[in-house]
mmCIF file of C-alpha atoms in Angstrom:
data_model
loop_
_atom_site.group_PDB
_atom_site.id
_atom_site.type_symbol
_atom_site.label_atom_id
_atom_site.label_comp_id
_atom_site.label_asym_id
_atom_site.label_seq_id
_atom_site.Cartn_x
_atom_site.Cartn_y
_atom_site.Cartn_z
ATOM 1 C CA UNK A 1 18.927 -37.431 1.951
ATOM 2 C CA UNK A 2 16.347 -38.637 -0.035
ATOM 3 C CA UNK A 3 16.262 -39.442 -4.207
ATOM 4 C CA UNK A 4 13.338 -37.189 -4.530
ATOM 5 C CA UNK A 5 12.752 -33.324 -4.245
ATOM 6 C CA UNK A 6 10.534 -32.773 -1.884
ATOM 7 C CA UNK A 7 6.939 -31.675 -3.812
ATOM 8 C CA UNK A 8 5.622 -29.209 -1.821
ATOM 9 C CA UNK A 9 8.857 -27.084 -2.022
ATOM 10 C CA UNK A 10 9.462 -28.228 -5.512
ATOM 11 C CA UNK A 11 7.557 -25.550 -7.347
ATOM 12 C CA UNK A 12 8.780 -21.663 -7.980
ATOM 13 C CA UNK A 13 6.886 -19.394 -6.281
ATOM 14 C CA UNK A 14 6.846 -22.059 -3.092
ATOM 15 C CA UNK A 15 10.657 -21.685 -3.562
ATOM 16 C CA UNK A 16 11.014 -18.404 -3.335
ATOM 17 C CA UNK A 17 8.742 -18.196 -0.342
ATOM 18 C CA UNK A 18 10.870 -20.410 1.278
ATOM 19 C CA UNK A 19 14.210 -19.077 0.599
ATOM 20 C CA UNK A 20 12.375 -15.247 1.874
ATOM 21 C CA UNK A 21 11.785 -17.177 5.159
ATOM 22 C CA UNK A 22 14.355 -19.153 5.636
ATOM 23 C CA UNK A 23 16.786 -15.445 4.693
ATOM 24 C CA UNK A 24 15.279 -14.167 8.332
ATOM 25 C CA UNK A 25 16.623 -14.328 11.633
ATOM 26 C CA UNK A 26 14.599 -17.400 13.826
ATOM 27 C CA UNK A 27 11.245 -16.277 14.821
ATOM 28 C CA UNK A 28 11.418 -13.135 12.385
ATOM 29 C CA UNK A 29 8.055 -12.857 10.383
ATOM 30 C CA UNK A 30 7.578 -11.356 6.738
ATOM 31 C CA UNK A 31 4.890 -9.244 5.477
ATOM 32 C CA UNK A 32 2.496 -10.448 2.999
ATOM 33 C CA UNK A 33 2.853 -7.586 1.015
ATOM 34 C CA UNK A 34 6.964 -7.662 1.242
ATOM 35 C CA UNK A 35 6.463 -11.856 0.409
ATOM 36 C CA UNK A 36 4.912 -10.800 -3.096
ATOM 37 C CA UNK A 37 7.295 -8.628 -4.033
ATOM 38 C CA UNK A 38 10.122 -10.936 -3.123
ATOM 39 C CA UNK A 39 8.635 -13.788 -4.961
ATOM 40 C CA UNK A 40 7.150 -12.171 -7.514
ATOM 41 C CA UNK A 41 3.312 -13.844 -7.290
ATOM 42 C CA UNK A 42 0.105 -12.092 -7.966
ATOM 43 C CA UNK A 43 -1.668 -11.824 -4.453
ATOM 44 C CA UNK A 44 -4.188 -14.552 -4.959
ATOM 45 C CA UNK A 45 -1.137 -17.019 -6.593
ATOM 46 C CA UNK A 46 0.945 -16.076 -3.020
ATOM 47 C CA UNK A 47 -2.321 -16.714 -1.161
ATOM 48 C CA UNK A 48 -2.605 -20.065 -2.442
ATOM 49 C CA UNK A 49 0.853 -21.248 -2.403
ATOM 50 C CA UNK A 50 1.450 -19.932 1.135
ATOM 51 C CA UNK A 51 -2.152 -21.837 2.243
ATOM 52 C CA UNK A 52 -0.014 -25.048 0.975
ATOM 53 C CA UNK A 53 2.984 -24.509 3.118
ATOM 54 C CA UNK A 54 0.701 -23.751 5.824
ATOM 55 C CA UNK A 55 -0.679 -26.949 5.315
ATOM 56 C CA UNK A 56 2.393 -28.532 4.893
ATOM 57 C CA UNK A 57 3.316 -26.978 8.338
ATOM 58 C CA UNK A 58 6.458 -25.470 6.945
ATOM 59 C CA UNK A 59 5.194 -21.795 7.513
ATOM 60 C CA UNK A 60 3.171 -20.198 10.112
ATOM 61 C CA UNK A 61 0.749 -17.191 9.465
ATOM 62 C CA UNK A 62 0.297 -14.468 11.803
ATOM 63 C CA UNK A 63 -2.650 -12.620 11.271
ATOM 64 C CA UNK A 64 -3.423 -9.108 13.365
ATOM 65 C CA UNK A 65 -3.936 -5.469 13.411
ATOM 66 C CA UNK A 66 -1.083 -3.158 12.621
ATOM 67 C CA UNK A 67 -1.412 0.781 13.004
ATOM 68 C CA UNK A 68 -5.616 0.348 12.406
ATOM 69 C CA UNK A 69 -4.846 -1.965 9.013
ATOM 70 C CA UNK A 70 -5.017 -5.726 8.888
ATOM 71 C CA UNK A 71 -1.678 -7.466 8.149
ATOM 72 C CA UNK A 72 -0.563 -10.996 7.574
ATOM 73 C CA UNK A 73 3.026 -12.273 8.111
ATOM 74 C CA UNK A 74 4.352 -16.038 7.859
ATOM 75 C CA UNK A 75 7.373 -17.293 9.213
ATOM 76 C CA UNK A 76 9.191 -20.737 9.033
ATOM 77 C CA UNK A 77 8.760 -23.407 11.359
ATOM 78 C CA UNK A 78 10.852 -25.636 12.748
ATOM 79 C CA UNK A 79 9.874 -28.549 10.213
ATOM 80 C CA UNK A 80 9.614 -25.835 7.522
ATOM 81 C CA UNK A 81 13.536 -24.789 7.986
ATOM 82 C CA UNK A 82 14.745 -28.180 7.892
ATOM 83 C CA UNK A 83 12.792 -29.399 5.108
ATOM 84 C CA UNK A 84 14.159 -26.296 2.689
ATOM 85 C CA UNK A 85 17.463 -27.012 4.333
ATOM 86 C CA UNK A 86 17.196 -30.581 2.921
ATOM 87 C CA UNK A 87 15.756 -29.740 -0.385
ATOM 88 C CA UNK A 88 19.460 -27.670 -0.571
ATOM 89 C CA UNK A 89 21.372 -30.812 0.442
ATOM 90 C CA UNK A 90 19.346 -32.324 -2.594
ATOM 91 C CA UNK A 91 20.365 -29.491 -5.118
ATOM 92 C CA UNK A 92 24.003 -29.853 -4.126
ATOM 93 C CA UNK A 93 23.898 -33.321 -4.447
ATOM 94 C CA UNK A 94 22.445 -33.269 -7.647
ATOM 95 C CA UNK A 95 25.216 -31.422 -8.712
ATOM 96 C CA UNK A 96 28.229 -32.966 -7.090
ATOM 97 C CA UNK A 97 28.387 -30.215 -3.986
ATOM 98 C CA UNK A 98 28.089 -31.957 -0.700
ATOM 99 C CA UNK B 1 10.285 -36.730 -10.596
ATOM 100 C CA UNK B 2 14.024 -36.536 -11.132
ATOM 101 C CA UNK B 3 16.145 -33.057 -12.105
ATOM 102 C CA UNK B 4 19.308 -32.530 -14.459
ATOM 103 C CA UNK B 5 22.247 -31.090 -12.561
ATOM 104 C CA UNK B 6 20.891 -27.734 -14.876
ATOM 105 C CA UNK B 7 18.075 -27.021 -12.798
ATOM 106 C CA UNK B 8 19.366 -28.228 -9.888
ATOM 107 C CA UNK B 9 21.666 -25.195 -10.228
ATOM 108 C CA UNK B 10 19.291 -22.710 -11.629
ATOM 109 C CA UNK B 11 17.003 -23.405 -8.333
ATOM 110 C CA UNK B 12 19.994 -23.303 -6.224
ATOM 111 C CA UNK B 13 20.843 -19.774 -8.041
ATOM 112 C CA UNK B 14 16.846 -18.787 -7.606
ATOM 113 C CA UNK B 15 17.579 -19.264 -4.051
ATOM 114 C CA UNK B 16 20.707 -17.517 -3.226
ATOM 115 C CA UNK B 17 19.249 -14.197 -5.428
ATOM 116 C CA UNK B 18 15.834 -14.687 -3.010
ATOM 117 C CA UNK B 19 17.925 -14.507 0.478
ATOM 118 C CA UNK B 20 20.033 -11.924 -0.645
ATOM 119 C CA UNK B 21 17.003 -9.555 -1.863
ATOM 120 C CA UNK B 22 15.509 -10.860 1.327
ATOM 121 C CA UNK B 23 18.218 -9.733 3.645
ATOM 122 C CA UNK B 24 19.081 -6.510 1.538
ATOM 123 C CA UNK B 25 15.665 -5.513 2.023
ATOM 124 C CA UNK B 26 15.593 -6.382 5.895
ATOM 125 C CA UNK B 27 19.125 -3.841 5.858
ATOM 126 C CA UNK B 28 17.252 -0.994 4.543
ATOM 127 C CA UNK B 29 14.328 -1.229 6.348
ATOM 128 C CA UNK B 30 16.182 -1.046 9.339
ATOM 129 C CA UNK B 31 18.241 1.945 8.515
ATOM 130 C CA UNK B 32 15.251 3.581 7.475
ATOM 131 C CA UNK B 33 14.323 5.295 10.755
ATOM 132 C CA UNK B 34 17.675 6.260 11.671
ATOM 133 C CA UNK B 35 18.098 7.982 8.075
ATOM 134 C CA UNK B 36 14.552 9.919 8.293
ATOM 135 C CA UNK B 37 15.535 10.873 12.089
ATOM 136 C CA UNK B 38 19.427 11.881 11.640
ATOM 137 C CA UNK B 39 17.702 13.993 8.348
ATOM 138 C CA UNK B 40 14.880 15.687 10.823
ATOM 139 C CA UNK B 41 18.137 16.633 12.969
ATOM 140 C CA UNK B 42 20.031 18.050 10.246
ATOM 141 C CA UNK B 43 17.139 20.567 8.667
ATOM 142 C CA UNK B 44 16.738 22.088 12.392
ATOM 143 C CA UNK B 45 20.606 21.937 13.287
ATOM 144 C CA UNK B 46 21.328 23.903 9.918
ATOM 145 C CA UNK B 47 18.446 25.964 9.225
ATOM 146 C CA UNK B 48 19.041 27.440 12.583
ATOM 147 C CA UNK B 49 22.248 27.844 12.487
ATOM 148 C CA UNK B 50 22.266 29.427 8.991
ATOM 149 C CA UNK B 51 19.643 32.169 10.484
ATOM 150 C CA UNK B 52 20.984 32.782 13.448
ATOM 151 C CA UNK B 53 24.644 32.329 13.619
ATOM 152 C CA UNK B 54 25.119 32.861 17.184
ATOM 153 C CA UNK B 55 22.404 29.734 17.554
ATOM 154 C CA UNK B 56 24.881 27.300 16.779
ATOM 155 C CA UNK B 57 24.668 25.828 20.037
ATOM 156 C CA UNK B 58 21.976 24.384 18.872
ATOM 157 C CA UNK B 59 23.819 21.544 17.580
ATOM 158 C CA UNK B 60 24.632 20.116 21.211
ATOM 159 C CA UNK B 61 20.636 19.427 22.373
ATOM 160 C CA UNK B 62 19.983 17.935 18.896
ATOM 161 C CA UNK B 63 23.052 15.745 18.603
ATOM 162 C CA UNK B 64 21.787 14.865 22.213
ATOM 163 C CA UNK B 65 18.311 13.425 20.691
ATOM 164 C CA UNK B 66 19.508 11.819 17.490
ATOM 165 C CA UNK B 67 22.400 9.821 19.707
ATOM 166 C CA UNK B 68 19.088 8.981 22.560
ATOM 167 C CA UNK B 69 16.344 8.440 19.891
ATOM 168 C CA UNK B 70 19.318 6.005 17.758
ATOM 169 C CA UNK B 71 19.463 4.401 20.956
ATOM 170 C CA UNK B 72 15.621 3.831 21.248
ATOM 171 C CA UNK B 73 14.985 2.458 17.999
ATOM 172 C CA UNK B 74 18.137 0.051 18.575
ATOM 173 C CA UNK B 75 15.894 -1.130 21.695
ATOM 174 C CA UNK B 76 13.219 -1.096 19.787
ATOM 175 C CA UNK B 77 14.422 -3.354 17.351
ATOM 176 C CA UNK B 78 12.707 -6.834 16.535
ATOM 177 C CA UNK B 79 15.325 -9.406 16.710
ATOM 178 C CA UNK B 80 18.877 -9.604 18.173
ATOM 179 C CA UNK B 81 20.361 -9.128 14.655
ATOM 180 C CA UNK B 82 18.417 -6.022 13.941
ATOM 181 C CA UNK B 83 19.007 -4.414 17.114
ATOM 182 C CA UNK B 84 22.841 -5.167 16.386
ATOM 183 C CA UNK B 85 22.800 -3.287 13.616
ATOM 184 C CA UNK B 86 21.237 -0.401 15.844
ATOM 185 C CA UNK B 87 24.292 -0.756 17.823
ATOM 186 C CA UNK B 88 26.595 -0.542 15.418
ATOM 187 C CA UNK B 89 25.001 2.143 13.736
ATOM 188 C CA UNK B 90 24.871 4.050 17.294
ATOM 189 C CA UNK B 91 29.087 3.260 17.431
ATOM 190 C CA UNK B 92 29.886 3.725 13.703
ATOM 191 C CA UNK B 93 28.390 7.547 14.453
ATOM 192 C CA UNK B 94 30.179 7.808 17.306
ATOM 193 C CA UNK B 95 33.517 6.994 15.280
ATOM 194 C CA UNK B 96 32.940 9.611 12.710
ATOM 195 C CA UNK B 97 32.194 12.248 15.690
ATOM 196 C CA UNK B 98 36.020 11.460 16.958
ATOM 197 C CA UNK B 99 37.186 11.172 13.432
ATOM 198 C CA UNK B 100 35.939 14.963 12.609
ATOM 199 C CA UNK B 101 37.012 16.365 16.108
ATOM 200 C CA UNK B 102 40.815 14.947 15.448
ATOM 201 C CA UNK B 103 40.402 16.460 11.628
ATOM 202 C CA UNK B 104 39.182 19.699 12.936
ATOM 203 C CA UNK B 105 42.035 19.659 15.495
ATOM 204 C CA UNK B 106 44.835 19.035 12.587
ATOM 205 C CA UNK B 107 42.998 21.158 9.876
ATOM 206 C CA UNK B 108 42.047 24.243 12.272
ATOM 207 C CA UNK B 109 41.500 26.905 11.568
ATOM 208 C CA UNK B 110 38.398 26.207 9.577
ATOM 209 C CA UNK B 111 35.926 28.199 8.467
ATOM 210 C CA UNK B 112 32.227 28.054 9.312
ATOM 211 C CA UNK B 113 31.228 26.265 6.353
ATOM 212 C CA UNK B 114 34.433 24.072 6.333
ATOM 213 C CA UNK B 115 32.810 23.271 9.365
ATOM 214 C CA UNK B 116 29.715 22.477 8.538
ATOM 215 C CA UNK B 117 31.318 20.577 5.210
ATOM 216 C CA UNK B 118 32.827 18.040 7.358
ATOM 217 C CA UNK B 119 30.874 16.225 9.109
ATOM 218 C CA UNK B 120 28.297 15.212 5.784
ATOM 219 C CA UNK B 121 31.449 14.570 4.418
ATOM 220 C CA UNK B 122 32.201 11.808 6.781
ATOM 221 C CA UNK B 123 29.036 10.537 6.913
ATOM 222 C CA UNK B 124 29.041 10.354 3.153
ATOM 223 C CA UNK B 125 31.935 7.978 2.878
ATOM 224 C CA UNK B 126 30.458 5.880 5.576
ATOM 225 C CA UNK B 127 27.168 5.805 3.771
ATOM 226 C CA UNK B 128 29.134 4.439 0.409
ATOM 227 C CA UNK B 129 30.893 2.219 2.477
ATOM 228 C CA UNK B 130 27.952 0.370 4.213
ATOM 229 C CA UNK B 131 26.400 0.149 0.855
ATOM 230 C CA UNK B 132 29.703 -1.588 -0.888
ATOM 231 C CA UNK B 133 30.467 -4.101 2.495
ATOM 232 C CA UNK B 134 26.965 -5.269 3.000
ATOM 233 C CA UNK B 135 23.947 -6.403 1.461
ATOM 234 C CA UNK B 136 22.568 -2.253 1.795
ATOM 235 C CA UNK B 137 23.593 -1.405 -1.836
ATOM 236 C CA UNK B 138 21.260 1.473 -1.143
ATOM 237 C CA UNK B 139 23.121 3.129 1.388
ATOM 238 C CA UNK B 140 26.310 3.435 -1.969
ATOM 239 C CA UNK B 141 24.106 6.167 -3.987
ATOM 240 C CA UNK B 142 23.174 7.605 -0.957
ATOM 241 C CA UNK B 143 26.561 8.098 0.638
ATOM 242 C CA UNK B 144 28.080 9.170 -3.203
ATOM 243 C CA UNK B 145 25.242 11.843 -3.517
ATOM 244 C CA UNK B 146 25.523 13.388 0.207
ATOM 245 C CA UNK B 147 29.224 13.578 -0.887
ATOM 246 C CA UNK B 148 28.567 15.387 -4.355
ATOM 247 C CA UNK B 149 26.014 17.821 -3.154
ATOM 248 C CA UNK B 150 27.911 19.175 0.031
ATOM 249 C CA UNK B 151 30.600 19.145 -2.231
ATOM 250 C CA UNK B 152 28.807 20.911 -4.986
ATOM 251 C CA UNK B 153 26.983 23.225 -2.472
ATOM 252 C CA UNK B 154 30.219 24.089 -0.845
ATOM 253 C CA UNK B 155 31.840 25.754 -4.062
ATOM 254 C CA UNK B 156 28.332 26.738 -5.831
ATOM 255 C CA UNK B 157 26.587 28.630 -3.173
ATOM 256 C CA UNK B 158 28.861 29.234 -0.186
ATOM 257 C CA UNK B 159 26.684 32.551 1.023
ATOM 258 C CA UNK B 160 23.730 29.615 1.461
ATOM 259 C CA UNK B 161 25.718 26.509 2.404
ATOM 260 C CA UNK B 162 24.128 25.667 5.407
ATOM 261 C CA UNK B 163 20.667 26.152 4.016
ATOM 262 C CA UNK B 164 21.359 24.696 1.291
ATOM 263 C CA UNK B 165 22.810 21.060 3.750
ATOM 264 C CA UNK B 166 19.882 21.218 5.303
ATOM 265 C CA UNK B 167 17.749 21.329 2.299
ATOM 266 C CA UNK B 168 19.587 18.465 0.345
ATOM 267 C CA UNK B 169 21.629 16.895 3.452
ATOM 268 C CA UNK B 170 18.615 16.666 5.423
ATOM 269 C CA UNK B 171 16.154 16.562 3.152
ATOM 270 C CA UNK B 172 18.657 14.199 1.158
ATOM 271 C CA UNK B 173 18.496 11.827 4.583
ATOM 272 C CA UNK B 174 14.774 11.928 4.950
ATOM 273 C CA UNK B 175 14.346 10.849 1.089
ATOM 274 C CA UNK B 176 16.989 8.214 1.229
ATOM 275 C CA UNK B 177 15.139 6.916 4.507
ATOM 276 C CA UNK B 178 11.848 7.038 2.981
ATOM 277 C CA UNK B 179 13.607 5.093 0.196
ATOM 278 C CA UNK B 180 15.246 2.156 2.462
ATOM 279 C CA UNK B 181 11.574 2.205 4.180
ATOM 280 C CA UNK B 182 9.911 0.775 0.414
ATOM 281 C CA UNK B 183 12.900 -1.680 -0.307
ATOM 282 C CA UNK B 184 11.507 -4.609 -1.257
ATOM 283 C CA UNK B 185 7.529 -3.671 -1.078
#
């Protein structure tokens, strides 16, 4: 475990992205749409944030056609899942849970 | 960068509310069709049945293509835990059916809109009790309100009972579907 959180989770609305993601079964994806409600971001706030963990490589984004109308969904990857699971194992430790 | 065991805790609490919103939402959305469908069933079954008694029958090809069409979107389902839920769903419905067969046995003779009482009934309690055992709180008003209007329909307006189940059992079903389809969007 390291001493430090890790930055690119360590913000709110990144947070809450994360925990939406990491709340779905493996290779489940999330709707943009149902990601801003969840986390509460203005669309072009989400768009930004998500573009980080993208970047990161913690998320993956889907984009295709659904029923004639764009849609974009993001899901965790494989680093993504165990980089929010040890930014929990920091929390706890922070506060004496192991 | 270093945090006080404070908001260490208030992000671990920001967490656990996200995944449970997260996962309530994913439990509604997957009831959804079944609701909307089961509700499509029960305006036909009991609009037909209240204008033409002797159509009753009618019951037996429908309860045929809500048990196949449950079965479908269980199959159709996007993930093993999802289609799960399909399945149990598909079983839980099956239970009640049993369940009101062995009360009608006891409690017979019933009347036709005993009958027709009975089965919403059921299906109201198990509605409640999805919503109180998992993360579908959704599914609690539903059940409690299925339960008070057949109730309230049953003593109010017998003459119109069944037209009056399939306006606010179905149509009850179809809303609370449509409902569970916008949770969390």
């Amino acid at each position: 475990m390291t001493d430090q959180p890790d930055p690119i989770i360590h913000q709110p609305v990144r947070l809450k992205i994360m925990s939406a993601l990491k709340a779905l079964p493996d290779r489940d994806l999330l709707e943009f749409v149902r990601l801003k409600a969840l986390s509460g971001a203005t669309e072009g706030n989400l768009g930004a944030h998500i573009s980080s963990l993208e970047q990161a490589g913690y998320i993956e984004v889907q984009k295709d056609f659904h029923h004639n109308r764009p849609r974009t969904r993001a899901k965790l990857t494989r680093a993504g899942r165990r980089a929010f699971e040890d930014y929990v194992a920091f929390l706890r430790g922070i506060i004496g849970e192991t | 960068m270093s945090l006080t065991p404070a908001e260490a805790q208030s992000a671990l609490n920001d967490i656990e509310k996200t995944e449970n919103r997260t996962a309530a939402s994913q439990y509604h959305r997957v009831s959804s069709p079944y609701l909307i469908l089961w509700g499509v069933i029960w305006v036909i079954g009991y609009t037909v049945s209240a204008a033409f008694q002797e159509m009753s029958i009618v019951w037996m090809p429908l309860i045929v293509v809500g048990v196949v069409g449950s079965i479908l979107l269980a199959r159709r389902a996007p993930n093993a835990r999802t289609a799960e839920f399909g399945w149990r769903y598909g079983a839980s419905f099956a239970v009640i059916g049993i369940f009101n067969t062995a009360l009608v046995a006891v409690m017979s003779p019933l009347d036709y809109n005993q009958m027709s009482a009975l089965i919403p009934l059921a299906v109201g309690v198990y509605y409640a009790f999805i919503g109180i055992w998992t993360k579908a709180w959704r599914m609690m008003p539903l059940g409690l309100a299925l339960i008070g209007l057949t109730t309230l329909g049953y003593f109010m307006l017998p003459e119109y009972f069944r037209y009056w189940m399939a306006a606010v059992g179905g149509g009850g079903l179809i809303v609370g579907g449509l409902w569970m389809r916008n949770a969390g969007s």
